[in-house]
Short mmCIF file of C-alpha atoms in Angstrom, two decimals:
data_model
loop_
_atom_site.label_atom_id
_atom_site.label_comp_id
_atom_site.label_asym_id
_atom_site.label_seq_id
_atom_site.Cartn_x
_atom_site.Cartn_y
_atom_site.Cartn_z
CA MET J 1 0.00 0.00 0.00
CA ASN J 2 1.38 3.38 -1.05
CA THR J 3 0.80 6.20 1.47
CA LEU J 4 0.99 9.85 0.61
CA ASP J 5 3.48 11.78 2.69
CA PRO J 6 2.83 15.55 2.57
CA ARG J 7 6.55 16.24 2.99
CA ASP J 8 7.29 14.54 -0.34
CA ASP J 9 7.69 16.78 -3.38
CA VAL J 10 4.11 16.37 -4.57
CA HIS J 11 2.70 18.78 -7.16
CA LEU J 12 -0.86 19.60 -6.18
CA GLY J 13 -2.11 21.31 -9.32
CA GLU J 14 -0.83 24.35 -11.12
CA ASP J 15 -1.73 26.86 -8.37
CA PRO J 16 1.40 27.42 -6.27
CA GLY J 17 -0.81 28.66 -3.41
CA LEU J 18 -2.02 25.21 -2.38
CA GLY J 19 1.34 23.45 -2.45
CA THR J 20 3.23 26.17 -0.61
CA ASP J 21 0.56 27.19 1.93
CA PRO J 22 1.68 26.05 5.42
CA ASP J 23 -1.93 25.66 6.65
CA PHE J 24 -2.72 23.46 3.67
CA ARG J 25 0.34 21.33 4.41
CA LYS J 26 -0.70 21.02 8.08
CA ASP J 27 -4.22 19.94 7.08
CA LEU J 28 -2.85 17.37 4.66
CA ASP J 29 -0.35 16.08 7.24
CA ALA J 30 -3.09 15.81 9.89
CA THR J 31 -5.36 13.94 7.46
CA VAL J 32 -2.59 11.46 6.59
CA ARG J 33 -1.77 10.91 10.29
CA ALA J 34 -5.46 10.44 11.14
CA ARG J 35 -5.75 7.91 8.32
CA GLY J 36 -2.79 6.02 9.76
CA GLU J 37 -4.32 6.00 13.26
CA LEU J 38 -7.91 5.24 12.24
CA GLY J 39 -7.23 2.75 9.48
CA ASP J 40 -8.79 2.13 6.10
CA ALA J 41 -12.34 2.17 7.45
CA TYR J 42 -12.35 5.98 7.69
CA ASP J 43 -10.63 6.71 4.36
CA SER J 44 -13.79 7.99 2.71
CA ALA J 45 -14.71 10.32 5.57
CA LEU J 46 -11.15 11.69 5.87
CA VAL J 47 -10.84 12.29 2.14
CA ASP J 48 -14.25 13.99 2.03
CA SER J 49 -13.34 16.23 4.96
CA PHE J 50 -10.01 17.17 3.41
CA LEU J 51 -11.58 17.83 0.01
CA GLU J 52 -14.18 20.11 1.63
CA LYS J 53 -11.34 22.16 3.16
CA VAL J 54 -9.58 22.32 -0.21
CA GLU J 55 -12.82 23.33 -1.93
CA ARG J 56 -13.42 26.12 0.61
CA ARG J 57 -9.87 27.36 0.16
CA ILE J 58 -10.22 27.36 -3.64
CA ASP J 59 -13.59 29.15 -3.39
CA ASP J 60 -12.04 31.79 -1.11
CA THR J 61 -9.14 32.28 -3.52
CA VAL J 62 -11.45 32.61 -6.52
CA ASP J 63 -13.73 35.03 -4.63
CA ARG J 64 -10.72 37.17 -3.66
CA ARG J 65 -9.47 37.26 -7.25
CA VAL J 66 -12.90 38.12 -8.65
CA ARG J 67 -13.36 40.93 -6.11
CA ARG J 68 -9.90 42.30 -6.93
CA GLN J 69 -10.57 42.24 -10.68
CA LEU J 70 -13.98 43.86 -10.18
CA ALA J 71 -12.43 46.60 -8.06
CA GLU J 72 -9.72 47.16 -10.68
CA ARG J 73 -12.35 47.47 -13.41
CA GLN J 74 -14.41 49.90 -11.32
CA MET J 75 -11.31 52.02 -10.68
CA ALA J 76 -10.44 52.03 -14.38
CA ALA J 77 -14.00 53.00 -15.27
CA ALA J 78 -13.96 55.77 -12.66
CA ARG J 79 -10.70 57.15 -14.05
CA GLU J 80 -12.10 57.19 -17.58
CA THR J 81 -15.30 59.02 -16.59
CA ARG J 82 -13.32 61.76 -14.87
CA ARG J 83 -11.10 62.61 -17.83
CA PRO J 84 -12.18 64.31 -20.99
CA LYS J 85 -12.10 61.77 -23.75
CA SER J 86 -9.27 62.21 -26.20
CA SER J 87 -11.84 61.98 -28.99
CA ASP J 88 -13.61 65.12 -27.67
CA SER J 89 -12.67 68.07 -29.81
CA TRP J 90 -12.36 71.64 -28.62
CA ALA J 91 -15.77 72.44 -30.16
CA GLU J 92 -17.44 69.55 -28.34
CA ARG J 93 -16.06 70.68 -24.98
CA TYR J 94 -16.58 74.44 -25.31
CA GLY J 95 -19.29 74.67 -27.96
CA PHE J 96 -22.13 74.53 -25.46
CA ALA J 97 -20.76 77.48 -23.50
CA LEU J 98 -20.23 79.52 -26.65
CA ILE J 99 -23.75 78.82 -27.89
CA THR J 100 -25.29 79.85 -24.56
CA LEU J 101 -23.29 83.07 -24.54
CA VAL J 102 -24.39 83.88 -28.09
CA MET J 103 -28.00 83.13 -27.10
CA ALA J 104 -27.56 85.32 -24.00
CA ILE J 105 -27.48 88.49 -26.13
CA PRO J 106 -31.02 88.28 -27.55
CA LEU J 107 -32.37 86.74 -24.32
CA SER J 108 -30.96 89.67 -22.31
CA ALA J 109 -32.44 92.18 -24.72
CA ILE J 110 -35.88 90.56 -24.58
CA ALA J 111 -35.80 90.13 -20.80
CA GLY J 112 -34.59 93.72 -20.29
CA ALA J 113 -37.28 95.14 -22.57
CA LEU J 114 -40.15 93.14 -21.07
CA ALA J 115 -39.21 92.78 -17.37
CA GLY J 116 -36.42 95.25 -16.75
CA LEU J 117 -33.51 94.51 -14.43
CA ALA J 118 -35.32 91.63 -12.68
CA GLY J 119 -35.85 89.89 -16.04
CA MET J 120 -32.17 90.25 -16.92
CA VAL J 121 -31.09 88.84 -13.53
CA VAL J 122 -33.37 85.82 -13.98
CA THR J 123 -32.07 85.30 -17.53
CA TRP J 124 -28.43 85.37 -16.48
CA ILE J 125 -29.06 83.09 -13.47
CA GLY J 126 -30.56 80.62 -15.94
CA ILE J 127 -27.63 80.93 -18.35
CA ILE J 128 -25.12 80.44 -15.53
CA GLY J 129 -27.11 77.51 -14.15
CA VAL J 130 -27.30 75.72 -17.50
CA ASN J 131 -23.56 76.14 -18.01
CA ALA J 132 -22.81 74.94 -14.47
CA VAL J 133 -24.90 71.80 -14.99
CA GLN J 134 -23.10 71.11 -18.28
CA ALA J 135 -19.68 71.61 -16.64
CA VAL J 136 -20.51 69.22 -13.79
CA ARG J 137 -21.88 66.66 -16.25
CA LEU J 138 -18.59 66.70 -18.16
CA ASN J 139 -16.37 66.91 -15.02
CA PRO J 140 -18.03 65.21 -12.00
CA GLU J 141 -15.02 65.94 -9.78
CA LEU J 142 -16.06 69.62 -9.77
CA LEU J 143 -18.59 68.69 -7.07
CA GLY J 144 -15.82 67.15 -4.98
CA ARG J 145 -17.72 63.89 -4.50
CA GLY J 146 -16.32 61.96 -7.44
CA GLY J 147 -19.56 61.86 -9.41
CA PRO J 148 -21.27 58.67 -10.65
CA ALA J 149 -18.22 56.42 -10.24
CA ARG J 150 -18.14 56.94 -6.48
CA SER J 151 -21.85 56.13 -6.05
CA ALA J 152 -21.33 52.86 -7.97
CA GLU J 153 -18.61 51.86 -5.50
CA ASN J 154 -20.85 52.55 -2.50
CA GLY J 155 -23.94 50.83 -3.82
#
């Protein structure tokens, strides 16, 4: 009968984590010693118990790797949403502001003629507000909270 000694140079799969993990080696050594003390009658139960430990360890390793990759992807996505895209031209970034300023001239004239100073103040508050919303939409970090990427991390 050939017994497995955990101290032998046994390759336990391609993952170096299982073969070099001291806790894994201790579990394997304890299982082999228990098998020697209890005899062949308990082989099935010992193997099942050991395999459950290995399965839990593999599941934990896979979960850790998946969480790390997910976090890396979320960080990459957050970095991309905070930067202007290189494909954005100058006109795409500043065109909205220029159009609103051009539109501000006739709007100011109409508001001033119909409602006086109060109408002009309301018009310019609207123009400033529309431009502020556009700026925050393009650059969420202007609010100091990180924008949509941060809320995805929290939720």
